[in-house]
PDB file of C-alpha atoms in Angstrom:
ATOM      1  CA  MET A   1    -106.955 -10.040-104.305  1.00  0.00           C
ATOM      2  CA  SER A   2    -106.458  -6.861-106.291  1.00  0.00           C
ATOM      3  CA  PRO A   3    -103.802  -4.401-105.093  1.00  0.00           C
ATOM      4  CA  SER A   4    -104.856  -1.317-103.209  1.00  0.00           C
ATOM      5  CA  PRO A   5    -105.486   1.763-105.370  1.00  0.00           C
ATOM      6  CA  LEU A   6    -102.929   4.515-105.505  1.00  0.00           C
ATOM      7  CA  PRO A   7    -103.479   7.684-103.480  1.00  0.00           C
ATOM      8  CA  PRO A   8    -105.640   9.975-105.658  1.00  0.00           C
ATOM      9  CA  ASN A   9    -103.057  12.766-105.776  1.00  0.00           C
ATOM     10  CA  LEU A  10    -100.011  10.586-106.460  1.00  0.00           C
ATOM     11  CA  ILE A  11     -99.961  10.810-110.269  1.00  0.00           C
ATOM     12  CA  PRO A  12    -100.443  14.621-110.366  1.00  0.00           C
ATOM     13  CA  GLU A  13     -97.771  15.012-107.681  1.00  0.00           C
ATOM     14  CA  ILE A  14     -95.319  12.756-109.522  1.00  0.00           C
ATOM     15  CA  SER A  15     -96.057  14.584-112.773  1.00  0.00           C
ATOM     16  CA  ALA A  16     -95.291  17.931-111.141  1.00  0.00           C
ATOM     17  CA  PHE A  17     -92.167  16.474-109.531  1.00  0.00           C
ATOM     18  CA  VAL A  18     -90.855  15.122-112.847  1.00  0.00           C
ATOM     19  CA  THR A  19     -91.585  18.417-114.599  1.00  0.00           C
ATOM     20  CA  LYS A  20     -89.680  20.331-111.935  1.00  0.00           C
ATOM     21  CA  CYS A  21     -86.609  18.121-111.761  1.00  0.00           C
ATOM     22  CA  MET A  22     -86.255  17.803-115.560  1.00  0.00           C
ATOM     23  CA  ALA A  23     -86.958  21.448-116.389  1.00  0.00           C
ATOM     24  CA  ALA A  24     -83.240  22.232-116.700  1.00  0.00           C
ATOM     25  CA  HIS A  25     -82.572  19.376-119.135  1.00  0.00           C
ATOM     26  CA  ASP A  26     -81.981  20.186-122.784  1.00  0.00           C
ATOM     27  CA  PRO A  27     -85.056  19.808-125.042  1.00  0.00           C
ATOM     28  CA  SER A  28     -84.156  16.254-126.054  1.00  0.00           C
ATOM     29  CA  HIS A  29     -84.880  14.968-122.538  1.00  0.00           C
ATOM     30  CA  ASN A  30     -87.028  17.661-120.976  1.00  0.00           C
ATOM     31  CA  PRO A  31     -90.534  17.379-119.465  1.00  0.00           C
ATOM     32  CA  GLN A  32     -92.125  17.603-122.920  1.00  0.00           C
ATOM     33  CA  HIS A  33     -90.357  14.363-123.871  1.00  0.00           C
ATOM     34  CA  VAL A  34     -91.720  12.673-120.765  1.00  0.00           C
ATOM     35  CA  HIS A  35     -95.263  13.805-121.413  1.00  0.00           C
ATOM     36  CA  ARG A  36     -95.033  12.669-125.051  1.00  0.00           C
ATOM     37  CA  VAL A  37     -93.981   9.239-123.764  1.00  0.00           C
ATOM     38  CA  VAL A  38     -96.949   9.230-121.383  1.00  0.00           C
ATOM     39  CA  SER A  39     -99.266  10.063-124.293  1.00  0.00           C
ATOM     40  CA  LEU A  40     -97.742   7.380-126.511  1.00  0.00           C
ATOM     41  CA  ALA A  41     -97.913   4.829-123.699  1.00  0.00           C
ATOM     42  CA  ASN A  42    -101.601   5.570-123.209  1.00  0.00           C
ATOM     43  CA  GLN A  43    -102.224   5.206-126.949  1.00  0.00           C
ATOM     44  CA  ILE A  44    -100.440   1.846-126.985  1.00  0.00           C
ATOM     45  CA  LEU A  45    -102.287   0.756-123.850  1.00  0.00           C
ATOM     46  CA  ALA A  46    -105.678   1.554-125.380  1.00  0.00           C
ATOM     47  CA  ARG A  47    -104.938  -0.245-128.637  1.00  0.00           C
ATOM     48  CA  GLU A  48    -103.354  -3.279-126.972  1.00  0.00           C
ATOM     49  CA  THR A  49    -106.258  -3.558-124.523  1.00  0.00           C
ATOM     50  CA  ALA A  50    -108.741  -3.470-127.403  1.00  0.00           C
ATOM     51  CA  ARG A  51    -106.650  -5.977-129.333  1.00  0.00           C
ATOM     52  CA  ASN A  52    -106.483  -8.338-126.358  1.00  0.00           C
ATOM     53  CA  THR A  53    -110.228  -8.067-125.775  1.00  0.00           C
ATOM     54  CA  SER A  54    -111.031  -8.973-129.366  1.00  0.00           C
ATOM     55  CA  SER A  55    -108.591 -11.893-129.312  1.00  0.00           C
ATOM     56  CA  SER A  56    -109.583 -13.111-125.820  1.00  0.00           C
ATOM     57  CA  SER A  57    -105.998 -12.685-124.628  1.00  0.00           C
ATOM     58  CA  SER A  58    -105.356 -13.202-120.920  1.00  0.00           C
ATOM     59  CA  THR A  59    -102.932 -10.259-120.718  1.00  0.00           C
ATOM     60  CA  VAL A  60    -104.171  -7.555-118.355  1.00  0.00           C
ATOM     61  CA  TYR A  61    -102.477  -4.160-118.087  1.00  0.00           C
ATOM     62  CA  ASN A  62    -102.472  -1.874-115.061  1.00  0.00           C
ATOM     63  CA  ALA A  63    -103.099   1.621-116.421  1.00  0.00           C
ATOM     64  CA  GLU A  64    -101.748   3.287-113.271  1.00  0.00           C
ATOM     65  CA  VAL A  65     -98.476   1.403-113.587  1.00  0.00           C
ATOM     66  CA  VAL A  66     -98.159   2.389-117.247  1.00  0.00           C
ATOM     67  CA  HIS A  67     -98.781   6.050-116.394  1.00  0.00           C
ATOM     68  CA  LEU A  68     -96.374   6.156-113.443  1.00  0.00           C
ATOM     69  CA  ALA A  69     -93.629   4.224-115.195  1.00  0.00           C
ATOM     70  CA  ALA A  70     -93.873   6.467-118.255  1.00  0.00           C
ATOM     71  CA  LEU A  71     -93.639   9.555-116.051  1.00  0.00           C
ATOM     72  CA  LEU A  72     -90.601   8.239-114.181  1.00  0.00           C
ATOM     73  CA  HIS A  73     -88.752   6.492-116.988  1.00  0.00           C
ATOM     74  CA  ASP A  74     -86.029   9.138-117.442  1.00  0.00           C
ATOM     75  CA  ILE A  75     -85.493  10.036-113.794  1.00  0.00           C
ATOM     76  CA  GLY A  76     -81.827   9.555-113.001  1.00  0.00           C
ATOM     77  CA  ASP A  77     -80.798   9.154-116.653  1.00  0.00           C
ATOM     78  CA  ARG A  78     -77.041   8.601-116.610  1.00  0.00           C
ATOM     79  CA  LYS A  79     -76.601  11.204-119.352  1.00  0.00           C
ATOM     80  CA  TYR A  80     -77.655  13.810-116.778  1.00  0.00           C
ATOM     81  CA  LEU A  81     -75.688  12.553-113.795  1.00  0.00           C
ATOM     82  CA  SER A  82     -75.321  15.933-112.086  1.00  0.00           C
ATOM     83  CA  GLN A  83     -78.921  15.645-110.895  1.00  0.00           C
ATOM     84  CA  VAL A  84     -78.951  11.991-109.878  1.00  0.00           C
ATOM     85  CA  ALA A  85     -78.275  12.434-106.152  1.00  0.00           C
ATOM     86  CA  ALA A  86     -81.051  14.944-105.526  1.00  0.00           C
ATOM     87  CA  ILE A  87     -83.467  13.085-107.774  1.00  0.00           C
ATOM     88  CA  SER A  88     -82.818   9.732-106.097  1.00  0.00           C
ATOM     89  CA  GLU A  89     -83.448  11.142-102.646  1.00  0.00           C
ATOM     90  CA  SER A  90     -86.687  12.750-103.788  1.00  0.00           C
ATOM     91  CA  ILE A  91     -87.899   9.534-105.400  1.00  0.00           C
ATOM     92  CA  ARG A  92     -87.108   7.519-102.286  1.00  0.00           C
ATOM     93  CA  SER A  93     -89.207   9.907-100.239  1.00  0.00           C
ATOM     94  CA  LYS A  94     -92.056   9.672-102.742  1.00  0.00           C
ATOM     95  CA  GLN A  95     -91.870   5.867-102.825  1.00  0.00           C
ATOM     96  CA  GLN A  96     -91.844   5.566 -99.044  1.00  0.00           C
ATOM     97  CA  GLY A  97     -94.899   7.788 -98.744  1.00  0.00           C
ATOM     98  CA  ALA A  98     -96.736   5.984-101.509  1.00  0.00           C
ATOM     99  CA  THR A  99     -95.921   2.546-100.106  1.00  0.00           C
ATOM    100  CA  THR A 100     -97.189   3.547 -96.663  1.00  0.00           C
ATOM    101  CA  ALA A 101    -100.389   4.899 -98.155  1.00  0.00           C
ATOM    102  CA  THR A 102    -101.071   1.791-100.237  1.00  0.00           C
ATOM    103  CA  THR A 103    -100.192  -0.997 -97.822  1.00  0.00           C
ATOM    104  CA  THR A 104    -102.336  -4.057 -98.466  1.00  0.00           C
ATOM    105  CA  ASN A 105    -103.352  -6.807 -96.055  1.00  0.00           C
ATOM    106  CA  SER A 106    -102.676  -9.515 -98.605  1.00  0.00           C
ATOM    107  CA  SER A 107     -99.117 -10.753 -98.948  1.00  0.00           C
ATOM    108  CA  GLU A 108    -100.025 -12.089-102.397  1.00  0.00           C
ATOM    109  CA  ALA A 109    -101.272  -8.814-103.851  1.00  0.00           C
ATOM    110  CA  VAL A 110     -98.768  -7.038-106.103  1.00  0.00           C
ATOM    111  CA  ASP A 111     -98.989  -3.321-105.438  1.00  0.00           C
ATOM    112  CA  PRO A 112     -98.543  -0.718-108.202  1.00  0.00           C
ATOM    113  CA  GLU A 113     -95.332   0.667-106.694  1.00  0.00           C
ATOM    114  CA  ARG A 114     -93.663  -2.750-106.927  1.00  0.00           C
ATOM    115  CA  LEU A 115     -94.759  -3.052-110.534  1.00  0.00           C
ATOM    116  CA  VAL A 116     -93.354   0.384-111.316  1.00  0.00           C
ATOM    117  CA  TYR A 117     -90.102  -0.605-109.631  1.00  0.00           C
ATOM    118  CA  HIS A 118     -89.741  -3.638-111.875  1.00  0.00           C
ATOM    119  CA  VAL A 119     -90.683  -1.639-114.956  1.00  0.00           C
ATOM    120  CA  LEU A 120     -88.068   0.998-114.204  1.00  0.00           C
ATOM    121  CA  LEU A 121     -85.470  -1.574-113.188  1.00  0.00           C
ATOM    122  CA  ALA A 122     -85.563  -3.205-116.597  1.00  0.00           C
ATOM    123  CA  HIS A 123     -86.158  -0.073-118.679  1.00  0.00           C
ATOM    124  CA  GLY A 124     -83.512   1.162-121.107  1.00  0.00           C
ATOM    125  CA  VAL A 125     -82.435   0.247-124.620  1.00  0.00           C
ATOM    126  CA  GLY A 126     -78.694   0.262-123.874  1.00  0.00           C
ATOM    127  CA  GLU A 127     -78.925  -2.083-120.924  1.00  0.00           C
ATOM    128  CA  GLU A 128     -81.328  -4.388-122.703  1.00  0.00           C
ATOM    129  CA  VAL A 129     -79.121  -4.783-125.753  1.00  0.00           C
ATOM    130  CA  ALA A 130     -75.841  -5.047-123.868  1.00  0.00           C
ATOM    131  CA  GLU A 131     -76.760  -6.970-120.757  1.00  0.00           C
ATOM    132  CA  LYS A 132     -80.171  -8.493-120.251  1.00  0.00           C
ATOM    133  CA  PRO A 133     -82.530  -8.965-123.201  1.00  0.00           C
ATOM    134  CA  GLU A 134     -83.696 -12.296-121.805  1.00  0.00           C
ATOM    135  CA  GLU A 135     -84.361 -10.754-118.392  1.00  0.00           C
ATOM    136  CA  VAL A 136     -86.577  -8.108-119.967  1.00  0.00           C
ATOM    137  CA  LYS A 137     -88.522 -10.770-121.848  1.00  0.00           C
ATOM    138  CA  ARG A 138     -88.839 -12.830-118.667  1.00  0.00           C
ATOM    139  CA  LEU A 139     -90.211  -9.898-116.681  1.00  0.00           C
ATOM    140  CA  ILE A 140     -92.843  -9.233-119.342  1.00  0.00           C
ATOM    141  CA  ALA A 141     -93.797 -12.914-119.462  1.00  0.00           C
ATOM    142  CA  ASP A 142     -93.865 -13.196-115.672  1.00  0.00           C
ATOM    143  CA  GLY A 143     -96.457 -10.527-115.110  1.00  0.00           C
ATOM    144  CA  TYR A 144     -95.010  -7.118-115.967  1.00  0.00           C
ATOM    145  CA  PRO A 145     -96.436  -6.460-119.456  1.00  0.00           C
ATOM    146  CA  GLU A 146     -96.474  -2.732-118.663  1.00  0.00           C
ATOM    147  CA  LEU A 147     -92.710  -2.780-119.233  1.00  0.00           C
ATOM    148  CA  GLY A 148     -93.220  -3.486-122.926  1.00  0.00           C
ATOM    149  CA  ILE A 149     -95.670  -0.616-123.331  1.00  0.00           C
ATOM    150  CA  VAL A 150     -93.406   1.943-121.647  1.00  0.00           C
ATOM    151  CA  GLN A 151     -90.321   0.800-123.537  1.00  0.00           C
ATOM    152  CA  ASP A 152     -92.164   0.992-126.837  1.00  0.00           C
ATOM    153  CA  ALA A 153     -93.472   4.480-126.052  1.00  0.00           C
ATOM    154  CA  ASP A 154     -89.999   5.771-125.198  1.00  0.00           C
ATOM    155  CA  ARG A 155     -88.518   4.232-128.333  1.00  0.00           C
ATOM    156  CA  LEU A 156     -91.234   5.719-130.517  1.00  0.00           C
ATOM    157  CA  ASP A 157     -90.305   9.194-129.290  1.00  0.00           C
ATOM    158  CA  ALA A 158     -86.732   8.479-130.421  1.00  0.00           C
ATOM    159  CA  ILE A 159     -87.701   7.931-134.068  1.00  0.00           C
ATOM    160  CA  GLY A 160     -89.727   9.695-136.733  1.00  0.00           C
ATOM    161  CA  ALA A 161     -89.714  13.476-137.098  1.00  0.00           C
ATOM    162  CA  VAL A 162     -89.614  14.052-133.343  1.00  0.00           C
ATOM    163  CA  GLY A 163     -86.773  11.575-132.972  1.00  0.00           C
ATOM    164  CA  ILE A 164     -84.760  13.392-135.638  1.00  0.00           C
ATOM    165  CA  GLY A 165     -85.252  16.666-133.806  1.00  0.00           C
ATOM    166  CA  ARG A 166     -84.259  15.095-130.492  1.00  0.00           C
ATOM    167  CA  CYS A 167     -81.168  13.486-132.005  1.00  0.00           C
ATOM    168  CA  PHE A 168     -79.785  16.771-133.329  1.00  0.00           C
ATOM    169  CA  THR A 169     -80.791  18.586-130.150  1.00  0.00           C
ATOM    170  CA  PHE A 170     -78.888  16.121-127.973  1.00  0.00           C
ATOM    171  CA  LEU A 171     -75.879  16.341-130.289  1.00  0.00           C
ATOM    172  CA  GLY A 172     -75.802  20.099-129.871  1.00  0.00           C
ATOM    173  CA  ALA A 173     -76.323  19.999-126.121  1.00  0.00           C
ATOM    174  CA  LYS A 174     -74.184  17.032-125.069  1.00  0.00           C
ATOM    175  CA  GLY A 175     -72.456  15.654-128.151  1.00  0.00           C
ATOM    176  CA  LYS A 176     -69.112  17.284-127.470  1.00  0.00           C
ATOM    177  CA  ASN A 177     -68.780  15.121-124.365  1.00  0.00           C
ATOM    178  CA  PHE A 178     -68.957  11.940-126.447  1.00  0.00           C
ATOM    179  CA  CYS A 179     -67.056  12.911-129.607  1.00  0.00           C
ATOM    180  CA  PRO A 180     -63.286  12.776-130.212  1.00  0.00           C
ATOM    181  CA  GLU A 181     -61.516  16.119-130.518  1.00  0.00           C
ATOM    182  CA  GLY A 182     -62.419  17.811-133.784  1.00  0.00           C
ATOM    183  CA  MET A 183     -65.186  15.313-134.582  1.00  0.00           C
ATOM    184  CA  TRP A 184     -68.193  17.164-133.130  1.00  0.00           C
ATOM    185  CA  VAL A 185     -70.123  17.474-136.401  1.00  0.00           C
ATOM    186  CA  MET A 186     -73.728  17.115-137.556  1.00  0.00           C
ATOM    187  CA  ASP A 187     -72.943  13.812-139.267  1.00  0.00           C
ATOM    188  CA  ASN A 188     -72.692  12.317-135.772  1.00  0.00           C
ATOM    189  CA  ALA A 189     -76.488  12.438-135.629  1.00  0.00           C
ATOM    190  CA  ILE A 190     -76.841  10.564-138.925  1.00  0.00           C
ATOM    191  CA  GLU A 191     -74.392   7.935-137.699  1.00  0.00           C
ATOM    192  CA  HIS A 192     -76.593   7.479-134.640  1.00  0.00           C
ATOM    193  CA  PHE A 193     -79.502   6.654-136.944  1.00  0.00           C
ATOM    194  CA  GLU A 194     -77.701   3.509-138.107  1.00  0.00           C
ATOM    195  CA  GLU A 195     -76.109   2.699-134.762  1.00  0.00           C
ATOM    196  CA  LYS A 196     -79.399   2.707-132.890  1.00  0.00           C
ATOM    197  CA  LEU A 197     -82.489   4.466-134.176  1.00  0.00           C
ATOM    198  CA  VAL A 198     -83.343   2.403-137.257  1.00  0.00           C
ATOM    199  CA  ARG A 199     -82.940  -0.746-135.160  1.00  0.00           C
ATOM    200  CA  LEU A 200     -85.634   0.204-132.685  1.00  0.00           C
ATOM    201  CA  GLU A 201     -88.476  -0.993-134.916  1.00  0.00           C
ATOM    202  CA  GLY A 202     -87.241  -4.561-134.515  1.00  0.00           C
ATOM    203  CA  MET A 203     -87.065  -4.218-130.736  1.00  0.00           C
ATOM    204  CA  MET A 204     -90.688  -3.254-130.128  1.00  0.00           C
ATOM    205  CA  LYS A 205     -92.534  -5.457-127.655  1.00  0.00           C
ATOM    206  CA  THR A 206     -96.154  -4.774-128.633  1.00  0.00           C
ATOM    207  CA  GLU A 207     -97.994  -5.153-131.915  1.00  0.00           C
ATOM    208  CA  THR A 208     -99.115  -1.533-131.675  1.00  0.00           C
ATOM    209  CA  GLY A 209     -95.542  -0.417-131.068  1.00  0.00           C
ATOM    210  CA  ARG A 210     -94.364  -2.288-134.154  1.00  0.00           C
ATOM    211  CA  GLU A 211     -97.086  -0.721-136.295  1.00  0.00           C
ATOM    212  CA  MET A 212     -96.262   2.799-135.124  1.00  0.00           C
ATOM    213  CA  ALA A 213     -92.504   2.230-135.369  1.00  0.00           C
ATOM    214  CA  LYS A 214     -92.775   1.102-138.987  1.00  0.00           C
ATOM    215  CA  VAL A 215     -94.230   4.486-139.956  1.00  0.00           C
ATOM    216  CA  ARG A 216     -91.675   6.470-137.976  1.00  0.00           C
ATOM    217  CA  THR A 217     -88.719   4.414-139.203  1.00  0.00           C
ATOM    218  CA  ALA A 218     -89.765   5.117-142.795  1.00  0.00           C
ATOM    219  CA  ARG A 219     -89.517   8.824-141.965  1.00  0.00           C
ATOM    220  CA  LEU A 220     -85.984   8.291-140.651  1.00  0.00           C
ATOM    221  CA  ARG A 221     -85.009   6.515-143.856  1.00  0.00           C
ATOM    222  CA  GLU A 222     -86.487   9.270-146.001  1.00  0.00           C
ATOM    223  CA  PHE A 223     -84.594  11.912-144.037  1.00  0.00           C
ATOM    224  CA  GLN A 224     -81.367   9.930-144.437  1.00  0.00           C
ATOM    225  CA  GLY A 225     -81.857  10.045-148.188  1.00  0.00           C
ATOM    226  CA  TRP A 226     -82.424  13.805-148.155  1.00  0.00           C
ATOM    227  CA  TRP A 227     -79.332  14.270-145.998  1.00  0.00           C
ATOM    228  CA  ALA A 228     -77.125  12.189-148.280  1.00  0.00           C
ATOM    229  CA  ASP A 229     -78.397  14.047-151.348  1.00  0.00           C
ATOM    230  CA  GLU A 230     -77.718  17.492-149.886  1.00  0.00           C
ATOM    231  CA  MET A 231     -74.346  16.584-148.380  1.00  0.00           C
ATOM    232  CA  LYS A 232     -72.836  14.682-151.310  1.00  0.00           C
ATOM    233  CA  ASP A 233     -71.237  17.799-152.819  1.00  0.00           C
ATOM    234  CA  ALA A 234     -70.303  19.378-149.497  1.00  0.00           C
ATOM    235  CA  VAL A 235     -67.022  17.511-149.003  1.00  0.00           C
TER     236      VAL A 235
END
């Protein structure tokens, strides 16, 4: 049996909620970032669905889960801990209301809220690399392919021209909190390219994500070359 549909106003309400609670974030993690991730996730979803149809793949994606998970993926980000308590309480209230509204009579049906929970539970590059890469792969294989789409969309927004802008923006807004005394410099952003950003292409879960990441990673590499050329005589 298919899960019950979401309440018709849930996605617009969640979108407005996310916009409101992230409005005070710096531009690297503000509502515009979230809505770019939603757009990228929808692009990946469309291309992967078409790809699966042409190849007769058995993978089926839930578009509502992709949309909700993309909207909620940065809620409670540990880099913005001052807002976690209020955000968590608001999300719990939203989840309780949504779960009540979408209760199904079948104990075997997997409802969208549960899928979103699993997607969010496993989402995050840092945790995946450090703690549970196999768990993420297992969740995707066991029926949560939406996780791969949302992860890929978030990673794509971290690379390419937009990713470069976000990297420097975050450095300016929060970098001092992570840098040793006297080491808060623009080169920190370039170091982050090698530490994380150029590696994201190899971590993509979908074929579409890999194709898009290849283009954006090339832009990172080109920018690195420009940076090195302009900075070589500045020491």
